[in-house]
Coordinates of C-alpha atoms in Angstrom, one line a residue:
Chain A
M228 CA -35.9 -61.9 27.6
T229 CA -33.5 -59.9 25.5
D230 CA -30.1 -61.3 24.2
V231 CA -28.1 -58.6 25.9
T232 CA -28.5 -58.6 29.7
I233 CA -28.2 -55.3 31.4
L234 CA -28.0 -55.4 35.2
P235 CA -29.7 -52.6 37.0
T236 CA -27.6 -50.5 39.2
D237 CA -27.9 -50.7 42.8
D238 CA -29.5 -47.2 42.5
T239 CA -32.2 -48.2 40.5
L240 CA -32.5 -51.3 42.9
R241 CA -33.2 -49.5 45.3
L242 CA -36.0 -47.4 43.5
I243 CA -38.0 -50.0 42.4
E244 CA -37.8 -51.9 45.6
A245 CA -39.2 -48.6 47.5
L246 CA -41.7 -47.7 44.7
V247 CA -43.2 -52.3 44.8
F248 CA -42.9 -51.9 48.7
A249 CA -45.2 -48.4 49.9
S250 CA -47.7 -50.2 47.4
A251 CA -50.1 -53.0 49.1
E252 CA -51.6 -53.4 45.4
V253 CA -49.7 -55.0 42.6
V254 CA -47.4 -53.0 40.7
P255 CA -48.1 -53.3 37.1
M256 CA -44.8 -53.6 35.2
K257 CA -45.3 -51.1 33.2
D258 CA -45.2 -48.6 36.3
I259 CA -41.5 -50.4 36.9
S260 CA -40.6 -49.5 33.3
A261 CA -41.2 -45.9 33.4
L262 CA -38.6 -45.6 36.1
L263 CA -36.0 -47.6 34.8
P264 CA -33.0 -46.2 32.4
E265 CA -33.2 -46.8 28.7
G266 CA -31.9 -50.4 28.4
I267 CA -32.9 -52.1 31.7
H268 CA -35.8 -54.2 31.6
A269 CA -38.5 -54.4 34.4
D270 CA -38.1 -58.1 34.2
V271 CA -34.5 -58.4 34.6
V272 CA -34.6 -56.2 38.1
V273 CA -37.6 -58.3 39.4
K274 CA -35.6 -61.1 39.2
V275 CA -32.5 -59.4 40.8
L276 CA -35.1 -57.9 43.8
K277 CA -36.8 -61.2 43.9
A278 CA -33.4 -63.2 44.5
R279 CA -32.7 -60.7 47.3
Y280 CA -35.6 -61.5 49.3
A281 CA -36.1 -65.3 48.8
G282 CA -35.8 -66.7 52.1
R283 CA -36.6 -63.8 54.4
G284 CA -39.8 -62.9 56.2
V285 CA -41.4 -60.9 53.1
E286 CA -41.1 -62.0 49.5
V287 CA -41.2 -60.4 46.0
V288 CA -43.9 -61.9 44.0
E289 CA -45.1 -61.9 40.7
V290 CA -49.0 -62.1 40.4
A291 CA -52.2 -60.4 38.8
G292 CA -49.7 -59.2 36.3
G293 CA -47.7 -57.4 38.1
V294 CA -45.2 -57.0 41.2
A295 CA -46.0 -56.8 44.9
F296 CA -44.4 -57.8 48.0
R297 CA -45.8 -60.2 50.6
T298 CA -45.3 -62.4 53.9
A299 CA -43.3 -65.5 53.2
L300 CA -46.3 -68.4 52.8
D301 CA -44.4 -70.4 55.8
L302 CA -45.4 -67.5 58.4
A303 CA -48.9 -67.6 58.2
P304 CA -50.1 -69.9 61.0
R305 CA -48.3 -67.3 63.0
L306 CA -49.1 -64.2 61.3
R307 CA -52.6 -65.3 61.3
K308 CA -53.0 -64.7 64.7
L309 CA -51.3 -61.5 65.1
I310 CA -52.9 -59.7 61.8
A311 CA -56.8 -60.6 62.3
K312 CA -58.4 -59.8 59.1
P313 CA -60.1 -63.4 58.4
R314 CA -61.6 -63.1 54.9
R315 CA -61.4 -66.7 54.0
L316 CA -64.9 -67.5 51.3
T317 CA -67.4 -70.3 52.0
P318 CA -67.3 -73.5 49.7
V319 CA -70.2 -72.1 47.9
A320 CA -68.3 -68.4 47.2
M321 CA -65.3 -70.3 46.0
E322 CA -67.4 -73.1 44.2
T323 CA -69.3 -70.0 42.5
L324 CA -66.2 -68.1 42.0
S325 CA -64.6 -70.9 40.2
I326 CA -67.3 -71.3 37.9
I327 CA -67.1 -67.5 37.2
A328 CA -63.0 -67.9 36.5
Y329 CA -63.8 -70.9 34.2
H330 CA -66.6 -69.7 32.3
Q331 CA -66.5 -66.1 32.2
P332 CA -68.4 -64.1 31.5
V333 CA -70.8 -66.2 32.6
T334 CA -74.9 -65.3 33.5
R335 CA -76.0 -65.9 37.0
A336 CA -78.3 -68.6 35.3
E337 CA -75.8 -70.4 33.7
I338 CA -73.8 -70.7 37.7
E339 CA -76.6 -71.8 39.0
H340 CA -77.5 -74.5 36.1
I341 CA -73.7 -75.9 36.6
R342 CA -74.2 -75.8 40.3
G343 CA -77.3 -77.2 40.3
A344 CA -78.8 -74.5 42.9
S345 CA -79.4 -71.4 43.0
L346 CA -76.6 -68.3 43.7
S347 CA -77.6 -66.6 47.2
Q348 CA -77.9 -62.8 47.5
Q349 CA -75.4 -63.4 50.2
T350 CA -72.8 -65.1 48.3
L351 CA -72.7 -62.9 45.1
D352 CA -72.0 -59.9 47.7
Q353 CA -69.7 -61.7 49.5
L354 CA -67.5 -61.8 46.1
L355 CA -68.5 -58.7 45.4
E356 CA -67.6 -56.8 48.3
L357 CA -64.1 -58.5 48.0
E358 CA -64.1 -57.2 44.5
L359 CA -63.0 -60.5 43.4
I360 CA -65.5 -60.3 40.8
T361 CA -67.5 -58.0 38.4
P362 CA -70.1 -57.9 36.3
K363 CA -68.9 -57.6 32.6
G364 CA -72.2 -55.9 30.5
R365 CA -74.8 -57.8 29.3
R366 CA -75.7 -61.1 27.5
D367 CA -77.8 -60.3 24.0
T368 CA -80.3 -63.0 24.8
P369 CA -83.7 -62.3 26.0
G370 CA -83.9 -60.6 29.1
R371 CA -80.3 -59.1 28.6
P372 CA -78.8 -61.0 31.8
T373 CA -75.6 -59.7 33.6
I374 CA -72.8 -61.2 32.6
W375 CA -70.1 -61.7 35.2
G376 CA -66.1 -62.1 34.8
T377 CA -62.8 -62.3 37.8
T378 CA -60.6 -59.0 38.6
A379 CA -57.3 -58.4 38.8
G380 CA -58.4 -58.6 42.5
F381 CA -59.4 -62.0 42.1
L382 CA -55.8 -62.9 40.4
S383 CA -53.7 -60.9 43.5
Y384 CA -56.1 -62.6 46.1
F385 CA -55.1 -66.4 45.2
G386 CA -51.4 -65.2 44.5
I387 CA -52.0 -66.0 40.8
K388 CA -50.0 -64.4 37.6
A389 CA -52.7 -64.5 34.8
L390 CA -56.1 -66.8 34.4
D391 CA -54.2 -69.0 32.0
E392 CA -52.2 -70.5 34.8
L393 CA -55.3 -71.9 36.4
P394 CA -55.7 -75.9 36.3
R395 CA -56.4 -76.9 32.6
R396 CA -59.5 -78.0 32.2
D397 CA -58.5 -81.4 30.9
D398 CA -56.6 -82.0 34.1
L399 CA -59.8 -80.5 35.8
L400 CA -61.5 -83.2 34.3
I401 CA -59.4 -86.3 35.0
D402 CA -60.8 -88.2 37.4
R403 CA -59.2 -90.2 39.7
G404 CA -61.3 -91.1 42.9
Chain B
M162 CA -81.8 -79.4 60.5
E163 CA -83.1 -82.0 62.5
P164 CA -83.1 -85.9 61.6
A165 CA -80.3 -86.9 59.4
L166 CA -81.3 -89.5 56.7
D167 CA -79.2 -92.5 56.8
T168 CA -79.3 -94.7 53.6
A169 CA -77.4 -97.3 52.8
H170 CA -77.3 -97.7 49.0
S171 CA -76.1 -100.7 46.9
A172 CA -72.8 -100.3 47.3
A173 CA -70.3 -102.7 49.4
D174 CA -69.5 -99.5 51.4
T175 CA -72.3 -97.6 53.8
L176 CA -72.7 -94.1 52.2
I177 CA -74.0 -92.3 55.0
L178 CA -76.1 -89.2 53.8
H179 CA -77.4 -85.9 55.1
L180 CA -79.4 -84.6 52.6
D181 CA -79.5 -81.4 54.3
G182 CA -75.6 -81.3 53.9
F183 CA -76.1 -81.0 50.6
E184 CA -76.0 -78.1 48.0
G185 CA -79.1 -79.4 45.7
P186 CA -79.7 -82.6 44.0
M187 CA -76.9 -81.7 41.5
D188 CA -74.8 -82.1 44.7
L189 CA -76.1 -85.5 46.0
L190 CA -75.9 -86.4 42.2
L191 CA -72.3 -85.9 42.1
N192 CA -71.5 -87.1 45.3
L193 CA -73.4 -90.8 44.4
A194 CA -71.8 -90.8 41.1
R195 CA -68.2 -90.4 43.1
A196 CA -69.0 -93.2 45.0
Q197 CA -69.1 -95.8 42.4
K198 CA -65.6 -95.0 42.2
V199 CA -65.1 -94.9 38.4
D200 CA -64.5 -92.3 36.2
L201 CA -67.5 -90.2 36.1
A202 CA -67.7 -90.5 32.1
K203 CA -68.1 -94.5 33.0
I204 CA -70.8 -94.1 36.0
S205 CA -74.1 -96.2 35.6
I206 CA -77.2 -93.8 35.1
L207 CA -79.6 -96.3 35.6
S208 CA -78.3 -97.4 39.6
L209 CA -77.4 -93.4 39.8
V210 CA -81.4 -92.8 39.3
D211 CA -82.0 -95.9 41.6
Q212 CA -79.7 -94.4 44.4
Y213 CA -81.2 -91.1 44.1
L214 CA -84.8 -92.0 43.9
A215 CA -83.9 -93.7 46.9
V216 CA -82.6 -91.6 48.9
I217 CA -85.9 -89.4 48.2
A218 CA -87.9 -92.3 48.6
D219 CA -86.2 -92.9 52.6
A220 CA -86.5 -88.9 53.0
R221 CA -90.6 -89.1 52.3
K222 CA -90.6 -92.2 54.7
Y223 CA -89.0 -89.9 57.5
S224 CA -91.2 -87.2 56.3
L225 CA -88.4 -85.3 55.8
E226 CA -89.3 -81.8 53.9
L227 CA -87.9 -81.7 50.2
T228 CA -87.9 -78.2 48.6
A229 CA -89.4 -78.3 44.8
D230 CA -86.0 -78.8 43.1
W231 CA -85.5 -82.2 45.2
L232 CA -88.8 -83.6 44.5
L233 CA -88.5 -81.9 40.1
M234 CA -85.1 -84.0 40.0
A235 CA -86.6 -87.0 41.1
A236 CA -89.9 -86.8 38.5
W237 CA -87.2 -86.0 35.6
L238 CA -85.3 -88.7 36.6
T239 CA -87.8 -91.1 36.8
W240 CA -89.1 -90.6 33.6
L241 CA -85.5 -90.8 32.1
K242 CA -85.4 -93.9 33.8
S243 CA -88.2 -95.3 32.2
R244 CA -87.0 -94.4 28.6
L245 CA -83.9 -96.0 29.4
L246 CA -85.4 -99.3 30.6
L247 CA -88.6 -99.7 28.8
P248 CA -88.8 -101.1 25.0
A249 CA -89.8 -98.0 23.0
P250 CA -89.6 -96.7 19.2
S251 CA -85.5 -96.1 18.6
D252 CA -85.6 -92.3 18.6
E253 CA -86.9 -92.0 21.8
L254 CA -84.5 -94.4 23.1
E255 CA -81.9 -92.0 21.5
D256 CA -83.1 -88.9 22.8
A257 CA -83.1 -90.6 26.7
E258 CA -79.2 -91.7 25.9
A259 CA -78.8 -88.5 25.0
V260 CA -80.1 -86.7 27.8
A261 CA -78.1 -89.2 30.1
A262 CA -75.3 -88.1 28.2
A263 CA -76.1 -84.8 29.0
L264 CA -76.3 -85.4 32.9
T265 CA -73.3 -87.3 32.7
E266 CA -71.5 -84.0 31.4
R267 CA -73.0 -81.8 34.0
L268 CA -71.8 -84.2 36.4
A269 CA -68.4 -83.7 35.0
E270 CA -68.6 -79.9 34.9
L271 CA -69.5 -79.5 38.1
S272 CA -66.6 -81.7 39.9
A273 CA -63.7 -80.1 37.4
M274 CA -65.4 -77.3 39.2
R275 CA -64.7 -79.0 42.5
K276 CA -61.3 -79.8 41.9
L277 CA -61.0 -75.5 40.5
S278 CA -62.4 -74.4 43.5
A279 CA -60.0 -77.4 45.8
W280 CA -56.9 -75.6 43.8
L281 CA -57.9 -71.8 44.4
G282 CA -57.8 -73.2 48.1
R283 CA -54.6 -74.3 48.3
R284 CA -53.3 -70.9 47.0
P285 CA -51.7 -68.5 49.3
I286 CA -55.0 -66.6 50.2
L287 CA -54.1 -62.6 50.3
G288 CA -55.4 -61.7 53.8
D289 CA -55.0 -65.1 55.4
D290 CA -51.8 -66.8 54.1
V291 CA -49.8 -64.1 53.0
F292 CA -50.3 -60.5 53.9
A293 CA -49.8 -57.4 51.9
R294 CA -47.8 -54.0 53.2
G295 CA -49.9 -52.8 56.3
M296 CA -49.1 -49.2 55.9
P297 CA -49.4 -48.4 52.3
E298 CA -47.1 -45.4 51.4
S299 CA -48.9 -43.5 48.7
H300 CA -46.5 -41.3 46.4
E301 CA -49.5 -39.7 44.8
E302 CA -49.6 -36.3 45.1
I303 CA -52.6 -34.4 44.1
D304 CA -52.1 -31.1 41.9
S305 CA -55.1 -28.9 42.1
S306 CA -53.7 -25.8 41.9
G307 CA -54.5 -25.6 37.9
V308 CA -57.8 -24.7 36.5
V309 CA -59.7 -26.0 33.3
I310 CA -60.6 -23.1 30.7
E311 CA -62.3 -25.3 28.0
P312 CA -62.3 -22.6 24.8
G313 CA -66.3 -23.3 24.5
V314 CA -67.2 -22.3 28.3
F315 CA -65.0 -19.7 28.5
I316 CA -67.4 -18.3 25.0
R317 CA -70.5 -19.7 26.1
A318 CA -69.7 -17.3 29.8
Y319 CA -68.9 -14.3 27.8
L320 CA -72.1 -14.6 25.6
R321 CA -74.3 -15.0 28.4
A322 CA -72.5 -11.6 30.5
M323 CA -73.0 -9.8 27.0
R324 CA -76.5 -10.8 26.6
R325 CA -77.3 -10.1 30.3
G326 CA -75.5 -7.0 29.8
A327 CA -77.4 -5.8 27.3
K328 CA -80.7 -6.6 28.4
S329 CA -80.2 -4.9 31.8
T330 CA -78.6 -1.6 30.3
G331 CA -81.8 -1.8 27.7
Y332 CA -80.5 -1.9 23.7
T333 CA -80.3 1.2 22.6
P334 CA -79.1 1.6 18.5
K335 CA -77.8 5.2 18.5
P336 CA -74.7 5.5 20.7
L337 CA -75.4 7.7 23.8
N338 CA -74.4 11.2 23.6
F339 CA -72.8 11.8 27.1
W340 CA -70.0 14.1 27.8
T341 CA -68.1 11.6 29.9
L342 CA -66.0 12.3 33.0
Q343 CA -63.3 11.1 30.8
A344 CA -64.1 13.3 27.7
A345 CA -64.0 16.3 30.6
L346 CA -60.9 15.7 32.0
H347 CA -59.0 15.3 29.0
S348 CA -60.7 18.4 27.4
M349 CA -60.1 20.3 30.3
S350 CA -56.8 19.3 30.8
Q351 CA -55.3 20.3 27.4
R352 CA -56.7 23.7 28.1
A353 CA -55.0 23.6 31.2
E354 CA -51.8 22.8 29.7
R355 CA -52.0 26.4 27.5
Q356 CA -53.0 28.4 31.2
F357 CA -56.5 29.9 31.1
S358 CA -57.9 32.9 34.1
W359 CA -61.0 32.6 35.7
T360 CA -63.4 31.0 33.4
D361 CA -66.7 30.1 33.3
L362 CA -67.8 26.2 33.7
Q363 CA -70.2 26.8 30.9
D364 CA -67.2 27.6 28.9
F365 CA -65.7 24.5 29.2
L366 CA -69.1 22.6 27.7
P367 CA -69.0 20.9 24.6
E368 CA -70.7 22.3 21.4
S369 CA -72.4 19.3 20.4
P370 CA -76.1 19.8 20.1
F371 CA -77.0 18.3 23.5
N372 CA -80.9 17.7 24.6
E373 CA -81.4 18.9 28.6
T374 CA -80.6 15.6 30.0
E375 CA -77.0 15.4 28.1
R376 CA -76.8 18.7 29.0
R377 CA -76.6 18.9 32.8
A378 CA -74.9 15.3 33.1
A379 CA -72.4 17.4 30.8
V380 CA -72.2 19.7 33.4
A381 CA -72.0 17.2 36.3
S382 CA -69.0 15.9 34.8
T383 CA -67.4 19.1 33.9
F384 CA -67.6 19.7 37.1
L385 CA -66.3 16.8 38.5
A386 CA -63.3 17.2 36.0
G387 CA -62.8 20.4 37.6
L388 CA -62.5 19.2 41.0
E389 CA -60.1 16.3 39.8
L390 CA -57.7 18.9 38.4
A391 CA -58.2 21.1 41.5
K392 CA -57.4 18.3 44.1
S393 CA -54.4 17.1 41.5
G394 CA -53.4 21.2 42.0
A395 CA -53.7 22.0 38.2
V396 CA -56.3 24.3 38.7
Q397 CA -58.5 26.1 41.0
V398 CA -62.3 27.4 41.2
R399 CA -63.9 29.1 43.1
Q400 CA -68.0 30.2 43.7
Q401 CA -68.5 33.6 44.8
E402 CA -72.4 33.1 45.6
A403 CA -74.2 30.4 46.2
F404 CA -75.8 29.2 42.9
G405 CA -73.5 31.9 41.5
P406 CA -71.4 30.9 38.2
I407 CA -68.9 28.6 39.1
L408 CA -65.5 29.9 37.8
L409 CA -62.1 27.5 37.5
R410 CA -58.5 29.1 36.5
T411 CA -54.9 27.3 36.5
T412 CA -53.2 27.8 39.0
P413 CA -51.2 30.6 38.2
D414 CA -47.2 29.3 39.6
G415 CA -47.9 26.3 37.9
S416 CA -47.3 23.7 40.6
D417 CA -46.8 20.3 38.1
P418 CA -50.1 19.5 36.4
A419 CA -51.1 16.4 36.7
P420 CA -51.5 14.3 33.4
Chain C
M162 CA -29.1 -52.0 75.9
T163 CA -28.3 -55.3 78.0
D164 CA -25.6 -56.5 79.4
V165 CA -25.6 -59.8 77.1
T166 CA -27.2 -59.4 73.9
I167 CA -28.3 -62.6 72.6
L168 CA -28.5 -62.6 69.1
P169 CA -32.2 -63.8 67.4
T170 CA -32.9 -66.4 65.1
D171 CA -33.0 -65.8 61.3
D172 CA -36.8 -67.2 62.0
T173 CA -37.6 -64.6 64.5
L174 CA -36.1 -62.0 62.1
R175 CA -38.3 -63.2 59.2
L176 CA -41.1 -63.1 62.1
I177 CA -40.6 -60.0 63.3
E178 CA -40.1 -58.4 59.7
A179 CA -43.3 -59.5 58.1
L180 CA -45.1 -58.6 61.0
V181 CA -44.0 -54.8 60.9
F182 CA -44.4 -55.3 57.1
A183 CA -48.4 -56.6 57.2
S184 CA -49.4 -54.6 60.4
A185 CA -51.7 -51.9 59.6
E186 CA -49.8 -49.4 62.3
V187 CA -47.0 -49.1 64.2
V188 CA -45.9 -52.2 65.4
P189 CA -45.0 -50.8 69.5
M190 CA -41.9 -52.6 70.9
K191 CA -44.1 -54.1 73.8
D192 CA -45.4 -56.3 70.9
I193 CA -42.5 -57.3 69.5
S194 CA -41.1 -58.6 72.7
A195 CA -43.9 -60.6 73.2
L196 CA -43.1 -62.3 70.2
L197 CA -39.6 -63.3 71.2
P198 CA -37.9 -66.2 72.9
E199 CA -37.2 -65.9 76.1
G200 CA -33.7 -63.7 76.7
I201 CA -34.4 -61.8 73.2
H202 CA -34.4 -58.5 73.2
A203 CA -37.0 -56.7 71.1
D204 CA -34.2 -53.5 70.8
V205 CA -31.6 -55.8 69.6
V206 CA -34.2 -57.2 66.9
V207 CA -35.0 -53.7 66.0
K208 CA -31.2 -52.9 65.5
V209 CA -30.3 -56.3 63.7
L210 CA -33.2 -55.1 61.1
K211 CA -32.3 -51.7 60.6
A212 CA -28.8 -52.8 60.2
R213 CA -30.5 -55.3 57.3
Y214 CA -32.0 -53.0 55.2
A215 CA -29.9 -49.8 55.6
G216 CA -29.0 -48.2 52.4
R217 CA -31.9 -50.1 50.5
G218 CA -34.9 -48.8 49.2
V219 CA -36.8 -49.0 52.1
E220 CA -35.8 -48.6 55.4
V221 CA -37.0 -49.6 59.5
V222 CA -37.7 -46.8 61.2
E223 CA -38.2 -46.2 65.2
V224 CA -41.7 -43.9 65.5
A225 CA -43.7 -42.9 68.4
G226 CA -45.0 -45.8 70.2
G227 CA -42.8 -48.5 68.1
V228 CA -41.4 -49.6 64.5
A229 CA -42.5 -49.3 60.2
F230 CA -40.9 -49.5 57.6
R231 CA -40.7 -46.1 55.5
T232 CA -39.3 -45.1 52.0
A233 CA -36.0 -43.8 52.2
L234 CA -36.0 -40.3 52.3
D235 CA -34.0 -39.8 49.2
L236 CA -36.3 -41.8 47.2
A237 CA -39.4 -40.0 47.7
P238 CA -39.0 -37.0 45.5
R239 CA -38.4 -39.4 42.6
L240 CA -41.4 -41.8 43.4
R241 CA -43.5 -38.5 43.5
K242 CA -46.4 -38.8 41.3
L243 CA -48.2 -35.6 40.2
I244 CA -51.5 -36.5 39.7
A245 CA -53.1 -33.2 38.3
K246 CA -56.7 -32.0 39.5
P247 CA -57.4 -29.2 37.8
R248 CA -60.0 -26.9 39.3
R249 CA -63.0 -26.0 36.9
L250 CA -64.2 -22.3 37.7
T251 CA -67.9 -21.3 38.5
P252 CA -69.9 -19.7 35.9
V253 CA -69.4 -16.3 36.9
A254 CA -65.6 -16.6 37.1
M255 CA -65.8 -17.4 33.7
E256 CA -67.7 -15.1 32.7
T257 CA -65.7 -12.4 34.6
L258 CA -62.8 -13.9 33.2
S259 CA -63.9 -14.0 29.7
I260 CA -64.9 -10.4 29.7
I261 CA -61.3 -9.1 31.7
A262 CA -59.8 -10.9 28.8
Y263 CA -61.5 -9.3 26.1
H264 CA -62.0 -5.7 27.6
Q265 CA -59.0 -5.3 29.2
P266 CA -57.9 -3.1 31.0
V267 CA -61.0 -2.7 32.5
T268 CA -62.5 -1.7 36.5
R269 CA -64.6 -3.9 38.1
A270 CA -67.7 -1.3 37.9
E271 CA -66.7 -1.7 33.8
I272 CA -67.1 -5.4 34.1
E273 CA -70.4 -5.3 36.3
H274 CA -72.1 -2.7 33.8
I275 CA -71.2 -5.5 30.9
R276 CA -72.0 -8.2 32.7
G277 CA -75.2 -6.5 33.6
A278 CA -74.6 -7.7 37.3
S279 CA -72.7 -7.1 40.6
L280 CA -69.4 -8.5 41.2
S281 CA -68.2 -10.2 44.7
Q282 CA -65.3 -9.7 45.9
Q283 CA -65.3 -13.5 46.4
T284 CA -65.0 -14.1 42.6
L285 CA -62.0 -11.5 41.7
D286 CA -60.5 -13.1 44.8
Q287 CA -60.7 -16.6 43.1
L288 CA -59.0 -15.1 39.6
L289 CA -56.3 -13.6 41.4
E290 CA -55.5 -16.6 43.7
L291 CA -55.8 -18.6 40.6
E292 CA -53.1 -15.8 38.7
L293 CA -55.7 -15.3 35.9
I294 CA -55.6 -12.1 36.2
T295 CA -53.9 -9.1 37.6
P296 CA -54.2 -5.3 38.5
K297 CA -52.5 -3.6 35.7
G298 CA -52.2 0.0 37.3
R299 CA -55.4 2.4 38.7
R300 CA -57.7 4.6 36.1
D301 CA -57.4 8.4 36.0
T302 CA -60.9 9.0 37.3
P303 CA -62.8 9.8 40.5
G304 CA -62.0 6.9 43.1
R305 CA -58.8 6.0 40.8
P306 CA -60.2 2.3 40.7
T307 CA -58.2 -0.9 40.0
I308 CA -58.0 -2.2 36.2
W309 CA -57.9 -5.8 35.5
G310 CA -55.8 -7.4 32.6
T311 CA -55.2 -10.8 32.5
T312 CA -51.7 -13.0 32.8
A313 CA -49.4 -15.4 31.0
G314 CA -50.9 -17.9 33.6
F315 CA -54.4 -17.7 31.4
L316 CA -52.7 -17.7 28.2
S317 CA -51.2 -21.1 28.9
Y318 CA -54.6 -22.2 30.6
F319 CA -56.4 -21.2 27.8
G320 CA -53.7 -23.2 25.3
I321 CA -52.7 -19.6 23.4
K322 CA -49.9 -18.1 23.1
A323 CA -50.7 -14.0 23.0
L324 CA -53.9 -12.7 23.5
D325 CA -54.8 -11.8 19.6
E326 CA -55.3 -15.7 19.5
L327 CA -58.7 -15.5 21.4
P328 CA -61.8 -15.6 19.1
R329 CA -62.3 -12.6 17.8
R330 CA -65.1 -10.9 19.4
D331 CA -66.6 -9.6 16.2
D332 CA -67.4 -13.8 15.2
L333 CA -68.9 -14.5 18.4
L334 CA -71.3 -11.2 18.6
I335 CA -72.8 -11.1 14.6
D336 CA -76.0 -9.9 16.0
R337 CA -74.3 -6.4 17.4
G338 CA -72.7 -6.0 13.7

């Protein structure tokens, strides 16, 4: 944040509101900055917009390194029935995705070693189709296996700002029954 | 799948195990370890091995078909158990303990990933818990009115055209000595400015040395030049008999001669 | 409108707001009605929502068959992002253009002579349409053929200020002395 916070004008707010609202995808902060007058900071504008939509049916969320409008979480049970778009992952896919998120870049063999089970084509296809993972090149080891990593879509899918928002490793290793 | 396998293990609680409900040997091991209800780092590898082997033995009793990885793990755990129990040279025991530690670590890792998976599952999932704009509006406009002219491509195109052109006309080092229509027009227009009376077409031919082909071409272009000037009203053309000489003169009253 | 207007609760408004936002299509009034408690009319809900978004960057609009969100009309031009996707000329068009550039003013017959191949009207039309060439009058020869030259647009696409900045012909045609 800056020392002096200059509040955006209503005109600026409307413009950014329209920009973010128009998109189904996350709007990168730099795209917002590009439309702002000199001296106005994108994070201030986002803060004001967030406050304005707090408690409404649609909200401003900061996700995947940018900003997006999303429906309020508490409306989920009712909206789910109205907007049929089942894209929930299977437990196996969730586990595989977790391993990729944590160990990226990671090879298929490494994923299989951690899970102690082979990776099915179906699981790989599901993760690829939802654009949650992507190949990140090949590892310089014999056989040059493909290495996998998560995408910006992964962050957006789970409403995460950045990878460092994932729980810390120590917290995951603590065993409480 | 068919027969579920129930097995009571050594702990007080009865753990109902359905083998086909497990993802694989590691999954079963993790569940067995969790059932010990202690920190994963402190589990007893020996009792874990016993439990695993008991499950496998049961499965065989019920003649459940087990895939290779289940049996491989069983064989490996049997080996590990024997190394951990039997009096052995100290370095071999150390090896076995290291292997046991590695197994504990693998179980801890899998457990951590399960927790991350559960954490992710509690997130507001896009398209299921929260929804994005259903009808996004694109403010992008494709402007394809422009054109790319890369100098390199431009130059290569020119050279390609020139090469083809040179080939099709046949390259001759000596310039062609044709009396062109332009030249004929130019020369005749100049003379027309000074006026002339009936003059034979032949007199308008240039004096340069011509071969027969060139001479006939010159006659043709001079004749065309005459017709062109006649069309614009600058000259008049007359031929008194078929194949007779063609005569030209400037139009007497001088309607404005075309340039 | 009805005689007695019962105002919707905030909860109802939020649900309809989220539904219209998340729906992939215009939401029909009857779909809205179906979600409303007894006594609440869809047009009242839409009216309240419209008022809430009036003057904002996005607006609630009634379109054929229902309700949708739309960017405020005055903002659309400011959000417009031109993505230049310039076309490429065909090899024939490029050859023709280069001949016109170097030999202007030049007739179609002369272009054909230089290229050693006939020139289709289509190619000339394409160059004309892209405003790369323009007629520069007619030649005073039989048939009075049109003579062609390049435009200022050509210079700008080529990235030069004047024709004499074109690569010199002599430097290109070394074998011609």
